[in-house]
Coordinates of C-alpha atoms and ligand atoms in Angstrom, one line a residue:
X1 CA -77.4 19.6 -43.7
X2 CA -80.8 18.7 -45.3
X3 CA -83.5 21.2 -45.7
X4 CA -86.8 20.9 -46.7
X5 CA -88.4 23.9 -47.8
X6 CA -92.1 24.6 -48.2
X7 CA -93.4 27.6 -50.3
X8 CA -97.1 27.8 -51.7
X9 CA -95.0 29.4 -55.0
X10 CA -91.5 29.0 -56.6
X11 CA -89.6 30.7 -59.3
X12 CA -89.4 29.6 -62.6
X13 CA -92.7 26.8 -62.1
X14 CA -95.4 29.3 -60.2
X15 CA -95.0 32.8 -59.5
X16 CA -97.6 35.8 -58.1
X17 CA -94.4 37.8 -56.4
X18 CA -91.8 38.2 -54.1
X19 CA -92.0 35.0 -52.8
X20 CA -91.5 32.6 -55.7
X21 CA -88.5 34.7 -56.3
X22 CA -86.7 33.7 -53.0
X23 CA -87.7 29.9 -52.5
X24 CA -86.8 29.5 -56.4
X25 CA -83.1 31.3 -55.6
X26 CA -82.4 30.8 -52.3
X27 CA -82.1 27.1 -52.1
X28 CA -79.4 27.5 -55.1
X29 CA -77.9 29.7 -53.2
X30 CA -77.5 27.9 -49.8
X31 CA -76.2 25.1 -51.7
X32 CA -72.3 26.3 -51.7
X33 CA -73.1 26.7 -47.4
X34 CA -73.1 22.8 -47.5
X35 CA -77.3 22.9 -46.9
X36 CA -79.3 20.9 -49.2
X37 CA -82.5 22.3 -50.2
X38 CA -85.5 20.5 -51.2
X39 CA -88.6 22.4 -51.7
X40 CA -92.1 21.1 -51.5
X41 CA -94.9 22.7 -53.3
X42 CA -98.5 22.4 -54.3
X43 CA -99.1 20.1 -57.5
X44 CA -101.3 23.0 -59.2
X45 CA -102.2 22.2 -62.8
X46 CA -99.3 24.6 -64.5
X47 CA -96.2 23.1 -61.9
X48 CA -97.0 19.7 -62.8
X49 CA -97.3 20.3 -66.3
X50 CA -93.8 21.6 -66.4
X51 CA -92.0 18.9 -64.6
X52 CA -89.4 15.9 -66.6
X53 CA -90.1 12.9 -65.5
X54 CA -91.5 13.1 -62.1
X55 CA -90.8 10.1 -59.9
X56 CA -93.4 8.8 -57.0
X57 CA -91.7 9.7 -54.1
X58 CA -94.5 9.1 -51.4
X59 CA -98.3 8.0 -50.9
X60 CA -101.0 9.5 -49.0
X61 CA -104.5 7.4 -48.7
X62 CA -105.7 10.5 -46.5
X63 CA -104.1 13.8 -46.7
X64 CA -106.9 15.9 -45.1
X65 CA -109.5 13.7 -46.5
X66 CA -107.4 13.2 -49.8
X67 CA -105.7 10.7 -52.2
X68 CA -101.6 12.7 -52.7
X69 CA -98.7 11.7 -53.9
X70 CA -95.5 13.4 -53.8
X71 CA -93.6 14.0 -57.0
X72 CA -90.2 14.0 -56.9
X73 CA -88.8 16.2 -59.8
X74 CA -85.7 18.3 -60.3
X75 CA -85.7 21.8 -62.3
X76 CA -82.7 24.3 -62.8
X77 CA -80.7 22.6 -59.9
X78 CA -83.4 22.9 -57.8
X79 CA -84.6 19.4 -56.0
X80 CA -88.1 19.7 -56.2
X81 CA -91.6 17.4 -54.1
X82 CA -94.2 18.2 -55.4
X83 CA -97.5 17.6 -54.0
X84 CA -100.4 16.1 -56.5
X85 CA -103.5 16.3 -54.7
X86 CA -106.0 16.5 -57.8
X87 CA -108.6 17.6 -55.0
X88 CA -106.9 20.5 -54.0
X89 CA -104.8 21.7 -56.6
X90 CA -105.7 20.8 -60.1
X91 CA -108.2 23.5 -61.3
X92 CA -107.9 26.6 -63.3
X93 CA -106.8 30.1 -62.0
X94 CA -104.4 30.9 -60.0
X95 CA -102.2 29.3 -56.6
X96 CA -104.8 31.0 -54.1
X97 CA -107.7 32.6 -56.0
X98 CA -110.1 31.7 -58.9
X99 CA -110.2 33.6 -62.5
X100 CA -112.6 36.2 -61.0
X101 CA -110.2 36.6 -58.1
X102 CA -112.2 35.1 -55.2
X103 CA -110.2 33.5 -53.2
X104 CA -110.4 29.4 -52.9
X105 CA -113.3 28.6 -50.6
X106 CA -110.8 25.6 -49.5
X107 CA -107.4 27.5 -48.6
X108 CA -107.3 26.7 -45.9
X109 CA -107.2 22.4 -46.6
X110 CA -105.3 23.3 -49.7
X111 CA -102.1 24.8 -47.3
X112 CA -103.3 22.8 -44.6
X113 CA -102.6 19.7 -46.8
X114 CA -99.2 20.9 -48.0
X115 CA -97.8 21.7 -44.1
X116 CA -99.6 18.3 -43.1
X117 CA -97.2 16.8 -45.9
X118 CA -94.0 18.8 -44.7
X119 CA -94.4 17.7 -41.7
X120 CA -94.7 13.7 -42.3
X121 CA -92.0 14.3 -44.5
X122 CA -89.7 15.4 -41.7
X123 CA -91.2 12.3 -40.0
X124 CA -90.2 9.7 -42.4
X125 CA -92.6 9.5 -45.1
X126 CA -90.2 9.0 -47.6
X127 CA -87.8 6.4 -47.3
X128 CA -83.9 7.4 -47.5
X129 CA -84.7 11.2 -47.0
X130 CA -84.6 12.8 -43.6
X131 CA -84.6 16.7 -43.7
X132 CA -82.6 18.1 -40.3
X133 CA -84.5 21.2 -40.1
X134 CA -87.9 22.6 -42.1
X135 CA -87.8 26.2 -43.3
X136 CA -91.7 27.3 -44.1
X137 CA -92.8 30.4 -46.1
X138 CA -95.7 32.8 -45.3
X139 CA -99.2 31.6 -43.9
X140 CA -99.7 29.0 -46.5
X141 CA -96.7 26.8 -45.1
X142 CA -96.6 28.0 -41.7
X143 CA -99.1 25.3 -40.4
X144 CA -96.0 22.5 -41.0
X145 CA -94.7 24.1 -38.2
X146 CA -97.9 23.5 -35.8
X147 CA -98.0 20.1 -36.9
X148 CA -94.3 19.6 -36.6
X149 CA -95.2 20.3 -32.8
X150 CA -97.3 17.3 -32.7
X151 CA -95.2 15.2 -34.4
X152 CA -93.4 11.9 -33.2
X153 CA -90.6 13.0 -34.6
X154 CA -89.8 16.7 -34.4
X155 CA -86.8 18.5 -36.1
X156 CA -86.5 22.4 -36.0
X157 CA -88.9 24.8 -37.5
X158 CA -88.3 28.4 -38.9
X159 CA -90.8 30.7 -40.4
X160 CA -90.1 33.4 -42.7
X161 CA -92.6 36.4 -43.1
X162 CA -92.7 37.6 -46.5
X163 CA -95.6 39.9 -45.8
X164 CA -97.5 40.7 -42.9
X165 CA -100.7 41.3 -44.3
X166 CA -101.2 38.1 -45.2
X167 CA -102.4 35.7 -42.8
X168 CA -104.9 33.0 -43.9
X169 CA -107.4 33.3 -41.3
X170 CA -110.2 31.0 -41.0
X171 CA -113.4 30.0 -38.8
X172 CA -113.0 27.7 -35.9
X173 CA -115.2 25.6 -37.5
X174 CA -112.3 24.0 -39.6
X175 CA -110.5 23.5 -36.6
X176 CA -112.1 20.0 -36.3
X177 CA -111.2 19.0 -39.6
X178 CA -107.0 19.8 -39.0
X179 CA -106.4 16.5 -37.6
X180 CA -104.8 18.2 -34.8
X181 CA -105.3 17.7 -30.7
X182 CA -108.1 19.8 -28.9
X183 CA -105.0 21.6 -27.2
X184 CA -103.9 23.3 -30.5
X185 CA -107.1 25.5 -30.3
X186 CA -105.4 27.7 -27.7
X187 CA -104.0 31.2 -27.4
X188 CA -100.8 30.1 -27.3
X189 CA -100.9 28.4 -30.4
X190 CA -103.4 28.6 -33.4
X191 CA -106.9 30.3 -31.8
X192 CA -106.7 34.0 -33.2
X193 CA -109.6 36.4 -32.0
X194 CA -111.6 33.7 -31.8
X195 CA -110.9 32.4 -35.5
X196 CA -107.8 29.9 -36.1
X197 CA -104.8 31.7 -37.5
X198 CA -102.6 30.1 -39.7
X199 CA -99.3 32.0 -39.1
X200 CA -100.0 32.9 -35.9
X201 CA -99.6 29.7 -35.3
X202 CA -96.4 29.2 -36.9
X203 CA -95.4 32.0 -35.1
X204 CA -95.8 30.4 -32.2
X205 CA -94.5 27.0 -33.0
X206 CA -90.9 28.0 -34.6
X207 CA -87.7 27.7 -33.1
X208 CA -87.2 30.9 -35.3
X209 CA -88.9 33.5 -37.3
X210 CA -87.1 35.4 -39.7
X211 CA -88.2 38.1 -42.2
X212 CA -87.0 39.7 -45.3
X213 CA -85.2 43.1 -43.9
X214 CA -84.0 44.0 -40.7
X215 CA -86.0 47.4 -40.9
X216 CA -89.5 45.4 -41.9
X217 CA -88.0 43.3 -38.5
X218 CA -88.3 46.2 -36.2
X219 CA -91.6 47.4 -38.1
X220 CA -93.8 44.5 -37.3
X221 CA -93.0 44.5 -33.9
X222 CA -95.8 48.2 -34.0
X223 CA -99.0 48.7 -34.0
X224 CA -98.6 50.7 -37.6
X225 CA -97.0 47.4 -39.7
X226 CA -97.5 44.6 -37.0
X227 CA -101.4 43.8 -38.6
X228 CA -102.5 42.6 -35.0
X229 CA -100.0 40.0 -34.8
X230 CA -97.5 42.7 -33.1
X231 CA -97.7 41.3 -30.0
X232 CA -97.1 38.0 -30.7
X233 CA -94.2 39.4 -32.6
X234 CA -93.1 41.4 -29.3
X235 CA -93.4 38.3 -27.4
X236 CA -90.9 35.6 -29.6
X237 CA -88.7 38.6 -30.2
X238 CA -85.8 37.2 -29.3
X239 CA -86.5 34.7 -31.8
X240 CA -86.5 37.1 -35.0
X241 CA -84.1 38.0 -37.2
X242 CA -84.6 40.5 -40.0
X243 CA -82.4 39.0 -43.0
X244 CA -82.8 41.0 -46.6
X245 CA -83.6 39.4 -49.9
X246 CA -80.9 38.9 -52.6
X247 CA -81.8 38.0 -56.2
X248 CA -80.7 35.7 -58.6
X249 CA -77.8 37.9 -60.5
X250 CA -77.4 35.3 -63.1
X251 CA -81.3 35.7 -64.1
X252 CA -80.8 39.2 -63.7
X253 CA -77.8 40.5 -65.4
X254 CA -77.8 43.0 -67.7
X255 CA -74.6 41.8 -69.7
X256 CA -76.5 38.6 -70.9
X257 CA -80.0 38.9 -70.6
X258 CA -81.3 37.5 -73.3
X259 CA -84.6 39.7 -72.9
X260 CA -83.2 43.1 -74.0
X261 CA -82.3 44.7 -77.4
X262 CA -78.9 45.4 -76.3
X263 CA -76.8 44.1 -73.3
X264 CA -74.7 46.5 -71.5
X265 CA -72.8 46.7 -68.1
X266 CA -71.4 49.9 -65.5
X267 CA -68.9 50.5 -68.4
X268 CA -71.4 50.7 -71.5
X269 CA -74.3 52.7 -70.3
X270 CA -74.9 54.2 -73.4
X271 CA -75.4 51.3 -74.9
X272 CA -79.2 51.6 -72.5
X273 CA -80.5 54.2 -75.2
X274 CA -81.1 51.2 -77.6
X275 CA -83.4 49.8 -75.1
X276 CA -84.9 52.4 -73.9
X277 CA -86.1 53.5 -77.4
X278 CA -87.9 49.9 -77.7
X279 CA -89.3 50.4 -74.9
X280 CA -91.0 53.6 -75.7
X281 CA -92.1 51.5 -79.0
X282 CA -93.3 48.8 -76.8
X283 CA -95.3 51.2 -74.6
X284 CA -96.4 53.6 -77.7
X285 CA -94.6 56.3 -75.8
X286 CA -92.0 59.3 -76.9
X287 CA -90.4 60.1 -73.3
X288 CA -88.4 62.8 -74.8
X289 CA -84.9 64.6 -72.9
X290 CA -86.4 64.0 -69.6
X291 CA -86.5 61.2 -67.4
X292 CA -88.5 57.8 -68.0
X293 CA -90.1 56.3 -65.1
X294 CA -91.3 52.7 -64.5
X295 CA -93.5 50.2 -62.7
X296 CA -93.2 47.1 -62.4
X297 CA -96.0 45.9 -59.7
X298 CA -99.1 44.6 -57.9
X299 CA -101.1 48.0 -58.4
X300 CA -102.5 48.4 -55.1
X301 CA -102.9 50.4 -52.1
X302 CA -99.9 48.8 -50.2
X303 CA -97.6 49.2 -53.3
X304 CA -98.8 53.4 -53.0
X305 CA -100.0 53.4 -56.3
X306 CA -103.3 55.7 -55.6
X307 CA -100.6 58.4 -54.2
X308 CA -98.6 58.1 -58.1
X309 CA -102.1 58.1 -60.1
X310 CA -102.3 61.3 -57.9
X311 CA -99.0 62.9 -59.0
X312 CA -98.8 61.7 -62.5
X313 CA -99.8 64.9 -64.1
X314 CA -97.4 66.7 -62.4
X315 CA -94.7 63.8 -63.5
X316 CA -95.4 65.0 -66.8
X317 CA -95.6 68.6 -66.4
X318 CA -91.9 68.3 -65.0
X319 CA -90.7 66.4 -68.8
X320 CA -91.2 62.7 -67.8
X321 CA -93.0 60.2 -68.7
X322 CA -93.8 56.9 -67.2
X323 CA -94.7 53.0 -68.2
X324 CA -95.9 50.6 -66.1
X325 CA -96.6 47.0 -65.9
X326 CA -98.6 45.4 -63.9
X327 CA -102.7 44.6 -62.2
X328 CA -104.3 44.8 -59.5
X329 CA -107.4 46.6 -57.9
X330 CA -109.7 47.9 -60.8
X331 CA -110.4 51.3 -60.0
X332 CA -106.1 52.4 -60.1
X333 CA -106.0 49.8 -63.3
X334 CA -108.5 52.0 -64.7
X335 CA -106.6 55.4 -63.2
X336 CA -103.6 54.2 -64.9
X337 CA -105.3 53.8 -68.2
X338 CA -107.2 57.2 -67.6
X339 CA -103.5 59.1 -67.5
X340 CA -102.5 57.2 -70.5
X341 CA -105.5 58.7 -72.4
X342 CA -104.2 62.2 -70.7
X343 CA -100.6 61.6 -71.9
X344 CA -100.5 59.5 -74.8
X345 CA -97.2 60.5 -75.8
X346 CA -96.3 60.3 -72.2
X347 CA -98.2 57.8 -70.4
X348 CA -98.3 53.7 -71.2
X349 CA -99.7 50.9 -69.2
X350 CA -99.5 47.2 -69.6
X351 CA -101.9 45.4 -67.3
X352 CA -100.5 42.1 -67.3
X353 CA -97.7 39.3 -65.6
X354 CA -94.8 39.7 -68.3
X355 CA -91.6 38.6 -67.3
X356 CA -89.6 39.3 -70.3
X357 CA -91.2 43.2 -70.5
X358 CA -90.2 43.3 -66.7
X359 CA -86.2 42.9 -67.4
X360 CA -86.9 45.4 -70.7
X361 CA -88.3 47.9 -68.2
X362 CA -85.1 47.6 -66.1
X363 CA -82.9 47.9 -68.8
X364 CA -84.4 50.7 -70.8
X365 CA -86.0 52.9 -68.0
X366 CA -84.3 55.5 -66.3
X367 CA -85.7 55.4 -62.8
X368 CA -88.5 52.6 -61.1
X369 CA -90.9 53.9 -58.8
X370 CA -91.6 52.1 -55.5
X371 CA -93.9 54.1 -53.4
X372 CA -94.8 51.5 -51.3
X373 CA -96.7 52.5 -48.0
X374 CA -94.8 49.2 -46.3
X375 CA -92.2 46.7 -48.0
X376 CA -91.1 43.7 -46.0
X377 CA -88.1 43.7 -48.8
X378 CA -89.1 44.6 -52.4
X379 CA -87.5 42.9 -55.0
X380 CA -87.7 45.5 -58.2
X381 CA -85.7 48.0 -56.4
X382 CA -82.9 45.3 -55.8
X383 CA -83.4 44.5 -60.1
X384 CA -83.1 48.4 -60.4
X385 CA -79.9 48.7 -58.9
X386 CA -78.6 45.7 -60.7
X387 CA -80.0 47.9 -64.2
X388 CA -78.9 50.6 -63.5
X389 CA -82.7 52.0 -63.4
X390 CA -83.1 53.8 -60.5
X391 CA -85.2 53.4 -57.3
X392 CA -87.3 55.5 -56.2
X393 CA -88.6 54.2 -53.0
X394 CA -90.6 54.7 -49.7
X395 CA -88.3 55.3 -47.0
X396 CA -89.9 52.2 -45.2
X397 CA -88.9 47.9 -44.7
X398 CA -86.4 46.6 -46.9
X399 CA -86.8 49.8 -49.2
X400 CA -84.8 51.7 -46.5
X401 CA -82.3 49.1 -45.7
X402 CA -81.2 48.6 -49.6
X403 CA -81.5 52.0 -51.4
X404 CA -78.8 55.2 -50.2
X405 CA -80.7 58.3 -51.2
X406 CA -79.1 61.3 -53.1
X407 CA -79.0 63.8 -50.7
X408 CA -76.1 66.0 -51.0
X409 CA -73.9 64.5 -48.5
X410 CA -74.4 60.9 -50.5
X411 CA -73.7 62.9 -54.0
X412 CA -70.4 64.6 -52.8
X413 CA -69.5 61.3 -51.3
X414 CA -70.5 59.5 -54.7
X415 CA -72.1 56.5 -52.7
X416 CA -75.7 58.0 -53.8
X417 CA -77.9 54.8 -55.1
X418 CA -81.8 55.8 -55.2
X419 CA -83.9 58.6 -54.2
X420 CA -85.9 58.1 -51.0
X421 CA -88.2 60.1 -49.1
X422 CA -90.0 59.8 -45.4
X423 CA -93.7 60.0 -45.6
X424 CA -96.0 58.6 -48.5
X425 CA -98.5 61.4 -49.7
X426 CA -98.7 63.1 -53.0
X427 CA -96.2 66.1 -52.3
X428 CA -93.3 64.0 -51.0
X429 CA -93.7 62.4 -54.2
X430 CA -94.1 64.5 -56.2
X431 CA -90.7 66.6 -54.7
X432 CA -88.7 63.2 -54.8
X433 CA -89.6 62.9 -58.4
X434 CA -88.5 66.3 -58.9
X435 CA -85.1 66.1 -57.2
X436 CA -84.8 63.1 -59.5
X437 CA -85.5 65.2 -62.2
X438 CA -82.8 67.4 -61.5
X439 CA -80.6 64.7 -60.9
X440 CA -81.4 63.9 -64.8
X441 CA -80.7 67.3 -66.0
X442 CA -77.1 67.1 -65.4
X443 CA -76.3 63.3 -67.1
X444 CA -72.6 62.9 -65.4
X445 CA -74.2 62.8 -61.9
X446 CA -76.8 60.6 -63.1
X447 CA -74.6 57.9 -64.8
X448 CA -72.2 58.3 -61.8
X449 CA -75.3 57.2 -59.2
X450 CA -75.9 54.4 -62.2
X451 CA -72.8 53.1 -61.9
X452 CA -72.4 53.0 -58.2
X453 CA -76.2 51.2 -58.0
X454 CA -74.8 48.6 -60.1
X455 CA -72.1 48.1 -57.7
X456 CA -74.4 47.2 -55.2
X457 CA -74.5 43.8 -53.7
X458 CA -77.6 42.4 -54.6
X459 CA -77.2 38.7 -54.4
X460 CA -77.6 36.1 -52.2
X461 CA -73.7 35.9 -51.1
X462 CA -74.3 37.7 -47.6
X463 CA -77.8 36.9 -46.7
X464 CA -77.3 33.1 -47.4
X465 CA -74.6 32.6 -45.2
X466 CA -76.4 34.2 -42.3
X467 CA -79.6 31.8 -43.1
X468 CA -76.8 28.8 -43.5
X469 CA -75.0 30.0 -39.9
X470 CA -79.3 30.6 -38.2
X471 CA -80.2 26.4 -40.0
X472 CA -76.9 25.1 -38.3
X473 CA -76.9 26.9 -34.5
X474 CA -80.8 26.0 -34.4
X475 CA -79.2 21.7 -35.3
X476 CA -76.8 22.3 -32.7
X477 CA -74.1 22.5 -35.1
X478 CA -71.6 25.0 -35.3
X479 CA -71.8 27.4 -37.9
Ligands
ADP1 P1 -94.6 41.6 -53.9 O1 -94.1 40.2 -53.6 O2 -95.1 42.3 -52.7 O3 -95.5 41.6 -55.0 P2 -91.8 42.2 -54.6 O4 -91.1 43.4 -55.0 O5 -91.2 41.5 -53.4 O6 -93.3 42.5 -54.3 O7 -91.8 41.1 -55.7 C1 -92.5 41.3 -56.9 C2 -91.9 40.3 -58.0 O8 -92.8 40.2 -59.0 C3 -90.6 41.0 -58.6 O9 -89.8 39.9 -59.1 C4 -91.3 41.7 -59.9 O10 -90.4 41.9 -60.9 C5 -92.4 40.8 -60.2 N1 -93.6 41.4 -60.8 C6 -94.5 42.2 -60.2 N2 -95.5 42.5 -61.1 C7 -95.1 42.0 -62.3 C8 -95.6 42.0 -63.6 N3 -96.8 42.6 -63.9 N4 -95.0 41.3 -64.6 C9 -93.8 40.7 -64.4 N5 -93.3 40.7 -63.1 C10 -93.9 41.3 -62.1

């Protein structure tokens, strides 16, 4: 079976989260399921300077009122189009935003473009290759599936949600410039409140939707996590299936990760302390006896991180300490760094993207808080378990399908993985770091829940086959 993926972002060449992470792994992944993967993606200035020897694959005199090409490249086992579209993508910043963070005036021709291109791909634009089904990501490739509709030739669709809140809505007034039939500008496909909606209208147009947990599946079929889309949800869902996010256990694996001070697995655990100690270097910390906490993530509001700014003090009062990595809104940037000034000894933030210091974090830290207020999947509590550094979640989306908290049936049963608690506000928090801190205190029971998260499943192996089994019942093949 041939695939063609589309993602606006994939691991190792462009990453700004979850996202990159699955179209990077899961293609590899689907590969021994007899489904070739090839994954189209924006030509932005930093993917094509890391391609080998890209090959012309394709011309366009008018994508959208653009010269493209499409680049045919190959990276890490992954078979790669990418599409240059100087126009659209070569410019500094970042995939959807400028320097300042203001996002691209011209998103929506930018991931208009790249769907436009999926979809003439599927209809024969490059000679030889003839995908069987198109799997798009998120709002930015969603739009391949609307045009898919209109296509002469039309092979299945499936969208996957990553996240919700995302859902690149723009003025009719582009509407006209879509190439796409006066009909398209309906309720039933891409007019949204009056605006056209992106991935509402992939919504619409798949032969399947899928997200990244069954809990975040169920979740955005309400009112609280649906972000208005809800009852479009309601209405295709028969069509959705929640499957949860693996990650690629050969980057992340904690007995050859060549970003650590000391590699370790379930049976060396001590051999952590060497990495934890250059951690605290690395954050200019001294955590102490008591637990060490980390972030790794986008600091904002979904990701709960003005309810920890809120409970750090007591964090510390209680003998831990915390580092994080990451940026996001200003003001908890600036909240962070006002707890580090609190705590010195204690408190450390790194406001940047540092993949290297994300795998140190997992293999020194005790514990990684993820206090999100919703999480379609989360991927650092998946890396946590892996590490052996353990999660701390929001009992909500993939969070709650992937962590088993340590109550005291879980301990006596020693299946315990994670601490998890029901409603986000500062004293749920602030008990569930607590009860963590207890945990701690007596370091048998705490090595014990180590090494049963590290026994968790976290790759692809399940959740691939059940994409594989959806790609070939939606071809009319048998699974
Ligand atoms: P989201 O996609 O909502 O940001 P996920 O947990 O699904 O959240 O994925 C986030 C990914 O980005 C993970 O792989 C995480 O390790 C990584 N990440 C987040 N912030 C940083 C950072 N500052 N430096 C390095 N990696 C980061």
């Amino acid at each position: 079976m041939q695939l063609l993926s589309v993602a606006s972002e994939v691991y190792p060449l462009i990453k700004t989260g979850g996202l990159a992470d699955v179209a990077g792994a899961l293609p590899l992944a689907l590969a021994s399921h007899g489904v070739a993967v090839t994954t189209l993606l924006p030509g932005y200035r930093s993917v094509l300077a890391k391609l080998d020897r890209p090959r012309v694959a394709a011309k366009f005199d008018d994508l959208l009122g653009t010269k493209a090409r499409l680049l045919r490249a190959e990276l890490g086992g992954r078979d790669l189009l990418v599409l240059e579209a100087p126009a659209l993508f070569d410019r500094d910043g970042g995939p959807y935003a400028d320097a300042a963070g203001l996002d691209w005036p011209d998103n929506w021709r930018r991931f208009a473009a790249l769907s436009r291109a999926a979809a003439d791909i599927a209809g024969g634009a490059i000679s030889k290759y003839q995908p069987d089904l198109v799997h798009a990501h998120d709002w930015q490739a969603a739009m391949a599936l609307v045009y898919l509709r209109h296509a002469a030739r039309r092979v299945p669709g499936v969208l996957t949600i990553h996240n919700l809140a995302f859902q690149g809505q723009f003025p009719a007034g582009i509407f006209r410039s879509l190439g796409l039939p006066d009909d398209a500008f309906d309720v039933d496909l891409l007019e949204y409140y009056g605006n056209v909606g992106f991935l509402k209208g992939g919504l619409q147009a798949a032969d399947a939707i899928t997200t990244v947990s069954p809990s975040y599946a169920q979740e955005i079929r309400t009112p609280e996590f649906g972000m208005g889309l809800e009852g479009v949800i309601n209405a295709r869902a028969d069509r959705l299936h929640g499957i949860v996010n693996g990650i690629d256990t050969d980057d992340w694996d904690p007995a050859r990760d060549p970003h650590l001070a000391r590699t370790y697995s379930a049976g060396s655990l001590p051999r952590r302390r060497e990495n934890r100690a250059a951690l605290a270097r690395r954050f200019g910390i001294d955590p102490g006896a008591g637990p060490l906490f980390c972030v790794i993530s986008r600091l904002t509001g979904q990701k709960g991180m003005d309810v920890l700014v809120a409970v750090i003090d007591d964090l510390v009062a209680m003998g831990g300490s915390l580092a994080v990595l990451g940026s996001g809104d200003p003001p908890l940037e600036a909240a962070f760094r006002d707890a580090a000034a609190r705590h010195p000894t204690r408190v450390g933030i790194v406001t940047a993207y540092d993949e290297p210091l994300s795998h140190q974090l997992q293999g020194g830290a005790d514990a990684i808080l993820v206090p999100s207020r919703f999480e379609p999947c989360g991927l650092t509590q998946l890396c946590g378990l892996r590490y052996g550094c353990l999660p701390i979640v929001a009992r909500t989306g993939g969070l709650a399908d992937t962590i088993i908290d340590a109550n005291e049936a879980a301990l006596a049963a020693g299946v315990a993985t994670g601490f998890q608690f029901g409603r986000l506000d500062a004293d749920t928090l602030r008990q569930t770091i607590a009860r963590a801190c207890a945990v701690f205190a007596r370091p048998e029971q705490w090595r014990a829940m180590q090494r049963q998260a590290m026994r968790a499943d976290v790759s692809w192996t399940h959740s691939a086959a059940r994409y594989a089994a959806l790609f070939a019942h939606l071809i009319g093949r048998s699974g």
